[in-house]
Amino acid sequence: MTQSVMDERPHDFYPSRCALEAQLLERQDPTVYAPQDTQGPLTDSEVRAYAEQGFLILEDLFTGEELAALQSEQARLRNVSATEHPAETISEQGSGDMRSVFQVHLLSTVFQKLSSDPRLADIARYLLDDDVYIHQSRLNYKPGFRGKEFYWHSDFETWHVEDGMPRMRALSMSITLTDNHEFNGPLMLVPGSHMKYAVCEGETPDNHYEKSLKKQDYGVPSDVLLSELIDSSEIITATGKPGSVIIFDCNLMHGSNGNITPYPRSNVFFVYNAISNQVGPPFCNQPPRPEHICTRKNIQAV
Amino acid sequence: MTQSVMDERPHDFYPSRCALEAQLLERQDPTVYAPQDTQGPLTDSEVRAYAEQGFLILEDLFTGEELAALQSEQARLRNVSATEHPAETISEQGSGDMRSVFQVHLLSTVFQKLSSDPRLADIARYLLDDDVYIHQSRLNYKPGFRGKEFYWHSDFETWHVEDGMPRMRALSMSITLTDNHEFNGPLMLVPGSHMKYAVCEGETPDNHYEKSLKKQDYGVPSDVLLSELIDSSEIITATGKPGSVIIFDCNLMHGSNGNITPYPRSNVFFVYNAISNQVGPPFCNQPPRPEHICTRKNIQAV
């Protein structure tokens, strides 16, 4: 007697879309996996802040020389991405300017080295208490004058529904490569929002990622849920100088406004996932997204 | 012998569009018209700041009760504007939400009274050293979640080209009715930019105002000019509590980013023009814009 396909499917701890009603569910996973009192690369107060707020901003992790090398690699990739890496490159709606290049941890030796740099990877391993691999990486470039917004979202909602990431045991690191002013569309974070899972309405359309990476219309929390999350907390804008590292939990609600100033905003972004939390079949009726958006085959501990 | 029509046309001190090349011209008019050492409603340092920066922000001009009355009138107008004042109401592209209601100094006795309040009008009369009338008034409402940007512009460029305002002898007052945070698309101002006139490229299309009030594509300064203005100065965001009054010169470069936060942003906006600076024929090959956007017939000193 064989089990049916349905029985083999892992349990869905975080259902979303699939005609569900918008609601906030309790998080069912830790934020910090390291056992208490384990010596790690962060101070006690940093760990506490990360657990409570769902994010942490570190400055001065890199030397000026290292930062300059990252910025120059960013400029190089931005110039060649459309011709050399068309599949991995997402352009802005309207202007056609480069918005993101995916899989930069494989396309660029500079960013590959950065993704496994112990100053970053040790923190990821510590917080997730496991070996980690890069679930997704990208270079984000929000141009000046006509930079579009990134609407509010929890990354985990998409990674869970569209990629089949089972549990909340992943985190992102955004390494800023330009000044983030209050006025050029900096990352906005809602402290504590990682403790609630915002169930989104609607289905997942065919080839959703082709559109959602330009402008997301599904997997978007409702106005009511957003107001509930933000009214019970606040909005923090991650302003700061280039070279800052913003570490945030996979389920933290975040977004950014558009940018009409002349100052572009650029960062390189790594998602560290626990090796034990590898993706399975998506939790929607769609085939998995391509490898350059979600690492599925090429799992390598950094 | 009669003069030709061309000869009767007033001289164009600030040409723009009409196939001209983008460039910065020197301002040819004073910013503060009051003779030096005239006693007025502003302190010496406020007058100096306004002359140099092109704007001034005043707080606590109104009592809490007065502010509450303005906010409640704003809410009332927003609810009835689409049905009762469709011609004066501009909605957002896409969502159809109300973006602006024009001519509120005639549509609403509350805002009519506010426009002639000596705490505002005395300052306008002083800075422009003349009797003043309302060239344009509007209630602006940038909704939460999906508020669109207002791109960079000098108001004077449009009022000159499309309305035929001859000289720079007008100013705007924006009275904020909501909190302006750094993250909900506050007004951004470029100090000192009022001293340069940014000649814009392109023509003025037919019925331009019908589109430009939603999203401006003509009368828009080039990226190069904007960078030049902003790099030689800075960007100031006008954040603050409701009831602040932002006074700014007609030629000051300003704009605002979009707003994905749940917090709407609303203000009431009066343009005071010197009686001696009444509009004439537009400086483009288009008929004048309608009366509710540009006062042409109903000139009344406030």
XYZ file of C-alpha atoms in Angstrom:
604
model
C 0.000 0.000 0.000
C 1.429 3.390 -1.002
C 0.684 6.685 0.692
C -1.185 9.187 -1.405
C 0.648 12.258 -2.707
C -1.379 14.388 -0.305
C -0.046 12.502 2.700
C 3.546 12.999 1.601
C 3.149 16.727 1.451
C 4.658 18.401 4.534
C 2.257 20.057 6.950
C 1.606 23.733 6.137
C 2.345 25.670 9.334
C 1.851 29.036 7.635
C -0.996 28.842 5.126
C -1.584 31.948 3.001
C -3.426 32.947 -0.205
C -5.447 29.889 -1.410
C -8.714 31.751 -0.743
C -7.862 32.300 2.932
C -9.112 35.303 4.840
C -6.616 38.041 5.775
C -5.609 37.582 9.414
C -2.635 37.699 11.747
C -1.438 34.312 13.036
C 1.057 33.750 15.831
C 4.604 32.893 14.831
C 5.326 29.247 15.660
C 9.122 29.349 15.501
C 11.912 30.988 17.495
C 13.604 34.105 16.142
C 16.936 33.354 17.819
C 17.768 29.639 17.642
C 21.049 29.813 19.560
C 20.593 28.303 23.030
C 20.659 30.986 25.742
C 24.067 31.943 27.084
C 25.885 30.567 24.051
C 28.913 32.678 23.245
C 28.470 34.149 19.774
C 29.507 36.985 17.491
C 26.859 39.401 18.865
C 26.584 41.045 22.268
C 23.772 40.034 24.619
C 21.956 43.293 24.022
C 22.257 42.878 20.236
C 20.785 39.392 20.466
C 17.966 40.650 22.696
C 17.234 43.545 20.336
C 17.163 41.195 17.357
C 14.812 38.786 19.145
C 12.424 41.567 20.170
C 12.560 43.890 17.171
C 13.277 41.335 14.470
C 16.214 43.323 13.088
C 19.612 44.743 13.931
C 21.736 47.349 12.172
C 25.522 47.043 12.367
C 27.893 49.741 11.154
C 31.596 49.829 10.394
C 31.911 46.100 9.740
C 34.008 46.796 6.636
C 37.093 48.856 5.940
C 36.886 51.765 3.509
C 38.867 49.734 1.003
C 36.520 46.760 1.238
C 33.498 49.006 0.814
C 35.028 50.696 -2.243
C 35.599 47.267 -3.810
C 31.942 46.302 -3.212
C 30.738 49.580 -4.697
C 32.883 49.164 -7.759
C 31.631 45.599 -8.246
C 28.073 46.929 -7.946
C 28.744 49.476 -10.696
C 30.339 46.843 -12.917
C 27.438 44.405 -12.537
C 24.877 47.131 -13.119
C 26.523 47.957 -16.430
C 26.815 44.408 -17.719
C 23.784 42.748 -16.132
C 21.246 43.331 -18.907
C 23.538 41.928 -21.610
C 25.526 39.307 -19.682
C 22.893 38.091 -17.230
C 19.489 38.826 -18.767
C 17.727 35.937 -16.982
C 18.891 37.147 -13.554
C 18.140 40.830 -14.220
C 14.875 42.569 -13.329
C 14.246 46.012 -14.801
C 11.974 48.816 -13.589
C 8.455 49.039 -14.993
C 8.328 52.015 -17.323
C 11.941 53.195 -17.446
C 13.533 49.779 -18.015
C 16.350 50.700 -15.610
C 17.950 47.814 -13.727
C 16.112 47.117 -10.461
C 17.699 43.866 -9.265
C 20.233 41.263 -10.342
C 19.658 37.866 -8.742
C 22.101 35.140 -7.783
C 25.011 37.555 -7.382
C 26.660 35.102 -4.979
C 27.305 32.928 -8.035
C 27.640 35.579 -10.768
C 30.333 37.555 -8.951
C 33.380 36.281 -7.077
C 33.401 39.517 -5.049
C 29.861 38.930 -3.796
C 30.446 35.189 -3.414
C 33.319 35.990 -1.049
C 31.173 38.541 0.763
C 28.329 36.061 1.274
C 30.653 33.639 3.075
C 32.571 36.337 4.956
C 32.637 35.165 8.614
C 31.630 38.665 9.771
C 28.251 37.980 8.149
C 27.948 34.203 7.966
C 28.964 33.644 11.616
C 26.069 35.825 12.726
C 23.661 33.891 10.516
C 24.955 30.538 11.796
C 24.691 31.780 15.374
C 21.162 33.189 15.158
C 19.834 30.174 13.233
C 22.002 27.696 15.208
C 22.754 25.661 12.105
C 24.873 25.609 9.010
C 23.481 28.069 6.485
C 23.278 28.377 2.716
C 22.232 31.218 0.417
C 18.532 30.798 -0.345
C 18.545 33.929 -2.520
C 20.931 36.760 -3.253
C 20.541 39.929 -5.200
C 21.897 43.320 -5.922
C 19.155 45.949 -5.574
C 19.405 49.246 -7.340
C 16.771 51.898 -6.815
C 17.600 54.607 -9.341
C 17.286 58.291 -8.619
C 14.432 60.445 -9.992
C 12.171 57.530 -10.949
C 12.825 54.804 -8.342
C 9.668 52.821 -7.623
C 8.491 51.690 -4.216
C 8.757 48.161 -2.814
C 5.393 47.587 -1.177
C 5.099 46.148 2.351
C 5.718 42.428 2.596
C 7.063 39.614 4.697
C 9.708 37.808 2.653
C 8.805 34.558 4.380
C 5.241 34.638 3.057
C 6.553 34.442 -0.501
C 9.405 32.035 0.277
C 6.950 29.756 2.058
C 4.079 29.852 -0.448
C 6.029 30.087 -3.708
C 9.307 28.377 -2.741
C 8.158 25.859 -0.127
C 10.393 27.099 2.713
C 8.902 25.115 5.604
C 9.649 27.175 8.738
C 10.826 30.590 9.860
C 14.506 29.775 10.202
C 16.063 32.189 7.746
C 17.253 35.773 7.830
C 18.328 38.474 5.407
C 21.345 40.705 5.401
C 21.266 43.889 3.378
C 24.650 45.530 2.950
C 24.112 49.152 1.916
C 26.344 50.460 -0.873
C 25.058 54.046 -0.962
C 23.953 56.603 1.594
C 20.456 55.870 2.805
C 18.837 59.220 3.507
C 15.379 59.658 4.922
C 14.319 60.998 1.516
C 15.667 58.486 -1.021
C 13.385 55.586 -0.210
C 15.235 53.875 2.642
C 14.168 50.488 3.970
C 11.244 50.837 6.414
C 10.892 48.190 9.104
C 8.092 47.473 11.574
C 9.716 46.359 14.863
C 8.129 43.263 16.362
C 6.054 42.477 13.266
C 8.054 39.262 12.785
C 6.057 37.735 15.655
C 2.831 37.743 13.603
C 2.248 36.015 10.299
C 0.050 38.057 7.984
C -2.104 35.682 5.954
C -2.633 37.246 2.518
C -5.729 37.005 0.376
C -5.861 35.854 -3.233
C -4.269 33.038 -5.198
C -0.830 32.765 -6.753
C -1.102 33.412 -10.493
C 0.930 31.557 -13.135
C 4.538 32.739 -13.405
C 3.844 35.207 -10.637
C 7.534 35.903 -9.980
C 7.998 37.421 -13.435
C 5.703 40.263 -12.410
C 6.030 40.263 -8.622
C 9.725 41.114 -8.711
C 8.790 44.369 -10.459
C 5.588 45.081 -8.624
C 3.919 42.713 -6.203
C 0.131 42.365 -6.381
C -0.297 38.986 -4.614
C 1.202 37.945 -1.300
C 0.480 41.500 -0.220
C -0.912 42.080 3.271
C -4.246 43.879 3.490
C -4.566 47.524 4.570
C -6.274 46.397 7.766
C -3.504 43.973 8.766
C -0.812 46.532 7.941
C -2.543 49.172 10.038
C -2.872 46.691 12.897
C 0.834 45.780 12.764
C 2.068 49.347 12.389
C -0.358 51.018 14.816
C 0.716 48.623 17.558
C 4.358 49.380 16.821
C 6.044 52.052 14.690
C 7.988 52.528 11.460
C 11.780 52.637 11.644
C 13.673 53.941 8.610
C 17.089 52.361 8.141
C 19.057 55.474 7.264
C 22.830 55.463 7.453
C 26.086 55.504 5.615
C 27.243 52.972 3.034
C 28.590 49.737 4.458
C 25.869 49.353 7.087
C 24.535 45.820 7.509
C 20.828 45.474 8.173
C 20.069 42.004 9.520
C 16.397 41.113 9.588
C 14.232 38.127 10.286
C 12.566 36.415 7.320
C 9.100 37.352 8.591
C 9.677 41.024 9.414
C 7.227 43.359 7.668
C 9.186 45.827 5.541
C 8.965 47.975 2.431
C 10.288 51.192 0.944
C 8.852 54.274 -0.677
C 9.740 55.474 -4.164
C 12.594 57.870 -4.779
C 12.374 61.084 -6.828
C 15.653 62.484 -5.460
C 18.795 62.354 -7.613
C 20.376 59.933 -5.126
C 20.160 56.270 -6.142
C 19.955 53.645 -3.440
C 21.773 50.393 -3.779
C 22.438 47.363 -1.613
C 23.487 43.766 -1.878
C 21.164 41.332 -0.226
C 21.799 37.785 1.017
C 19.224 35.399 2.433
C 20.740 32.848 4.789
C 18.585 29.796 5.367
C 19.288 27.008 7.875
C 20.476 23.850 6.122
C 17.792 21.966 8.078
C 15.132 24.295 6.619
C 15.695 23.546 2.915
C 12.821 24.240 0.596
C 10.358 21.555 -0.435
C 7.388 21.666 -2.801
C 5.738 25.119 -2.901
C 2.659 25.646 -0.724
C 0.602 26.713 -3.737
C -0.517 25.135 -6.962
C 2.409 26.402 -8.986
C 5.723 24.905 -10.046
C 8.810 26.069 -8.094
C 10.401 29.378 -9.056
C 13.657 29.211 -11.001
C 16.952 28.365 -9.301
C 18.320 31.924 -9.585
C 15.462 33.178 -7.381
C 15.304 30.219 -5.000
C 18.207 27.841 -4.391
C 16.780 24.318 -4.599
C 19.441 22.120 -6.191
C 22.725 23.861 -5.560
C 22.652 23.809 -1.735
C 26.117 24.616 -0.401
C 26.866 25.615 3.169
C 28.715 28.949 3.117
C -1.772 102.376 -37.664
C -2.424 99.516 -35.276
C 0.214 97.489 -33.458
C 0.403 93.831 -34.381
C -0.844 91.223 -31.910
C 2.755 90.147 -31.321
C 3.715 93.610 -30.133
C 0.858 93.715 -27.626
C 2.015 90.510 -26.000
C 3.935 91.236 -22.780
C 7.633 90.481 -22.797
C 8.435 86.929 -21.653
C 10.999 87.283 -18.867
C 10.976 83.549 -18.118
C 10.646 81.561 -21.346
C 10.265 77.776 -20.968
C 9.182 74.776 -23.083
C 8.566 76.008 -26.708
C 11.518 73.921 -27.944
C 13.968 75.658 -25.618
C 17.011 73.882 -24.246
C 17.069 72.914 -20.549
C 19.120 75.476 -18.628
C 19.204 77.471 -15.412
C 18.512 81.217 -15.789
C 19.032 83.844 -13.123
C 15.950 85.037 -11.249
C 15.105 88.595 -12.300
C 12.807 89.541 -9.426
C 13.174 90.064 -5.679
C 12.075 87.352 -3.272
C 11.192 89.802 -0.492
C 9.502 92.915 -1.884
C 9.084 94.749 1.437
C 11.558 97.643 1.609
C 14.353 96.928 4.105
C 13.674 97.874 7.729
C 9.921 97.890 7.205
C 8.160 96.669 10.324
C 6.214 93.535 9.425
C 4.673 90.367 10.841
C 7.972 88.395 10.636
C 11.194 88.797 12.587
C 14.331 90.018 10.804
C 15.867 86.572 10.909
C 12.696 84.998 9.499
C 12.715 87.478 6.611
C 16.415 86.822 5.978
C 15.887 83.052 6.054
C 12.977 83.350 3.622
C 15.012 85.532 1.252
C 17.981 83.150 1.286
C 16.301 79.754 1.486
C 13.089 80.584 -0.354
C 10.905 79.127 2.391
C 9.980 79.425 6.038
C 8.160 77.032 8.371
C 6.018 78.464 11.159
C 4.499 76.361 13.920
C 1.799 76.959 16.490
C 0.055 79.692 14.533
C -3.328 78.124 15.307
C -5.055 76.991 18.477
C -5.933 73.330 18.911
C -9.587 74.213 18.416
C -8.908 76.029 15.151
C -6.829 73.142 13.872
C -9.552 70.627 14.749
C -12.071 72.711 12.775
C -9.772 72.732 9.726
C -9.257 68.979 9.971
C -12.946 68.324 10.212
C -13.633 70.558 7.199
C -10.956 68.618 5.312
C -12.701 65.323 6.107
C -16.078 66.736 5.093
C -14.807 68.038 1.752
C -12.991 64.811 1.012
C -16.204 62.883 1.445
C -18.397 65.120 -0.684
C -15.913 66.404 -3.268
C -16.372 63.743 -5.944
C -20.156 64.106 -5.961
C -20.620 67.795 -5.104
C -17.552 69.293 -6.802
C -16.546 66.909 -9.598
C -14.989 69.649 -11.774
C -12.720 70.813 -8.952
C -11.714 67.302 -7.834
C -8.626 65.444 -9.083
C -8.374 61.734 -8.311
C -5.303 59.477 -8.109
C -4.268 57.544 -11.192
C -5.120 53.893 -10.619
C -6.953 53.948 -7.301
C -9.306 56.838 -8.113
C -8.848 58.186 -4.566
C -9.195 61.941 -4.138
C -5.836 63.673 -4.649
C -6.805 67.366 -4.696
C -9.843 69.600 -4.544
C -9.290 72.991 -6.161
C -10.766 76.387 -5.367
C -11.458 75.515 -1.742
C -11.291 79.217 -0.857
C -14.626 79.536 -2.685
C -16.123 76.073 -2.063
C -15.749 76.236 1.713
C -16.457 79.124 4.080
C -13.992 77.613 6.564
C -11.151 77.707 4.041
C -12.279 81.069 2.666
C -11.921 82.497 6.157
C -8.558 80.813 6.567
C -7.235 82.243 3.295
C -7.913 85.787 4.478
C -6.800 85.191 8.079
C -4.405 88.054 8.888
C -1.936 85.587 10.417
C -1.408 84.284 6.867
C -2.456 87.130 4.577
C -0.443 89.801 6.442
C 2.725 87.800 5.821
C 1.885 87.490 2.116
C 1.134 91.215 1.838
C 4.364 92.030 3.653
C 6.671 89.772 1.624
C 5.103 90.770 -1.700
C 4.621 94.421 -0.613
C 1.234 94.643 -2.295
C -2.362 93.666 -1.888
C -2.767 89.963 -2.604
C -5.430 87.681 -4.047
C -5.735 83.887 -4.224
C -4.294 82.741 -7.547
C -5.049 79.114 -6.712
C -6.169 77.149 -3.688
C -6.508 73.477 -3.068
C -6.865 70.773 -0.508
C -4.243 68.057 -1.084
C -4.770 64.558 0.178
C -2.067 61.954 -0.246
C -3.697 58.725 0.855
C -1.907 56.046 2.839
C -0.674 52.784 1.271
C -0.917 53.953 -2.345
C -0.107 57.693 -2.302
C 1.699 58.723 -5.461
C 4.646 61.084 -5.674
C 4.532 64.736 -6.773
C 7.567 65.093 -9.030
C 9.994 68.015 -8.673
C 8.752 71.285 -10.066
C 8.750 75.034 -9.714
C 5.143 76.173 -9.435
C 6.046 79.411 -11.169
C 7.141 77.635 -14.342
C 3.613 76.298 -14.803
C 1.849 79.456 -13.604
C 3.975 81.496 -15.989
C 3.758 79.276 -19.080
C 0.208 77.944 -18.714
C -1.453 80.757 -16.736
C 0.479 83.812 -17.951
C 1.694 84.965 -14.524
C 4.191 87.650 -15.599
C 6.738 87.864 -12.755
C 7.885 86.071 -9.623
C 5.764 87.954 -7.133
C 3.696 85.171 -5.610
C 4.105 82.699 -2.787
C 2.420 79.588 -1.470
C 1.310 78.655 2.007
C 0.733 75.029 2.851
C -1.074 74.473 6.130
C -0.507 70.876 7.231
C -3.543 69.014 8.546
C -1.821 65.721 9.415
C 1.512 64.689 10.890
C 4.246 64.904 8.304
C 6.701 62.120 9.101
C 9.901 61.513 7.236
C 8.318 58.344 5.838
C 4.889 59.417 4.590
C 5.974 61.485 1.635
C 6.568 64.905 3.222
C 7.227 68.001 1.126
C 10.872 68.157 0.037
C 12.360 71.598 -0.607
C 15.670 72.655 -2.169
C 16.889 75.745 -0.275
C 18.066 78.549 -2.532
C 16.699 76.960 -5.707
C 14.231 79.857 -6.051
C 17.138 82.026 -7.288
C 17.447 79.988 -10.513
C 14.775 79.470 -13.136
C 14.875 75.973 -14.615
C 13.897 76.204 -18.282
C 12.050 73.001 -19.167
C 12.145 71.172 -22.484
C 9.144 70.153 -24.565
C 5.913 71.826 -25.578
C 2.655 72.235 -23.694
C 0.160 69.659 -24.992
C -3.555 70.322 -25.420
C -5.522 70.270 -22.168
C -2.283 69.574 -20.318
C -3.751 70.429 -16.910
C -6.193 67.534 -17.076
C -3.259 65.128 -16.932
C -0.579 67.222 -15.244
C -2.541 67.553 -12.017
C -2.393 63.770 -11.690
C 1.087 63.235 -13.062
C 3.198 65.925 -14.655
C 5.154 65.026 -17.811
C 5.773 68.533 -19.215
C 7.127 71.538 -17.353
C 9.390 69.034 -15.611
C 13.032 69.994 -15.031
C 15.656 67.708 -16.543
C 17.702 65.273 -14.445
C 20.808 67.353 -15.119
C 19.254 70.611 -13.906
C 17.804 68.923 -10.831
C 21.170 67.403 -9.962
C 22.821 70.790 -10.415
C 20.300 72.530 -8.143
C 20.332 69.835 -5.470
C 24.069 69.073 -5.502
C 24.852 72.729 -4.900
C 22.365 72.801 -2.016
C 20.541 70.043 -0.129
C 17.098 68.523 0.366
C 15.062 69.626 3.377
C 12.040 67.539 4.344
C 9.239 69.542 5.925
C 8.329 67.157 8.726
C 6.287 68.359 11.668
C 3.021 68.315 13.472
C -0.363 69.322 12.036
C -1.006 73.047 11.911
C 2.467 73.956 10.640
C 2.528 76.611 7.931
C 5.097 76.161 5.177
C 5.561 79.430 3.281
C 7.504 79.117 0.048
C 8.423 81.251 -2.909
C 6.636 80.577 -6.214
C 9.887 79.483 -7.874
C 11.225 77.144 -5.180
C 12.002 73.647 -6.487
C 9.968 71.118 -4.514
C 8.344 67.702 -4.731
C 7.382 64.721 -2.598
C 7.882 60.984 -2.682
C 5.058 58.455 -2.714
C 3.618 57.044 0.494
C 3.127 53.337 1.238
C 2.660 53.886 4.979
C -0.837 53.769 6.487
C -0.572 57.469 7.367
C -2.271 59.814 4.892
C -0.860 63.267 4.396
C -3.117 66.216 3.926
C -2.726 69.961 3.673
C -4.580 73.007 2.480
C -2.684 75.159 0.057
C -3.134 78.833 -0.859
C -1.255 80.734 -3.533
C -1.074 84.459 -2.831
C -0.272 86.572 -5.854
C 0.426 90.324 -5.830
C -2.497 92.276 -7.256
C -0.009 94.023 -9.537
C 1.097 90.640 -10.901
C -2.270 89.472 -12.257
C -2.172 86.837 -14.960
C -2.310 87.733 -18.657
C -2.318 85.553 -21.753
C -0.453 82.259 -21.230
C 3.150 82.087 -22.478
C 2.370 79.065 -24.626
C 0.102 78.302 -27.537
C -2.761 77.071 -25.415
C -5.931 78.655 -24.079
C -5.905 79.631 -20.378
C -6.597 76.936 -17.803
C -10.027 76.995 -16.155
C -10.893 79.522 -13.432
C -10.881 76.925 -10.635
C -7.176 76.253 -11.310
C -6.136 79.818 -12.073
C -8.040 82.879 -10.897
C -8.380 85.163 -13.897
C -11.787 86.834 -13.643
C -12.691 86.731 -9.995
C -9.757 88.786 -8.633
C -10.527 89.843 -5.046
C -7.973 91.157 -2.596
C -8.139 88.986 0.545
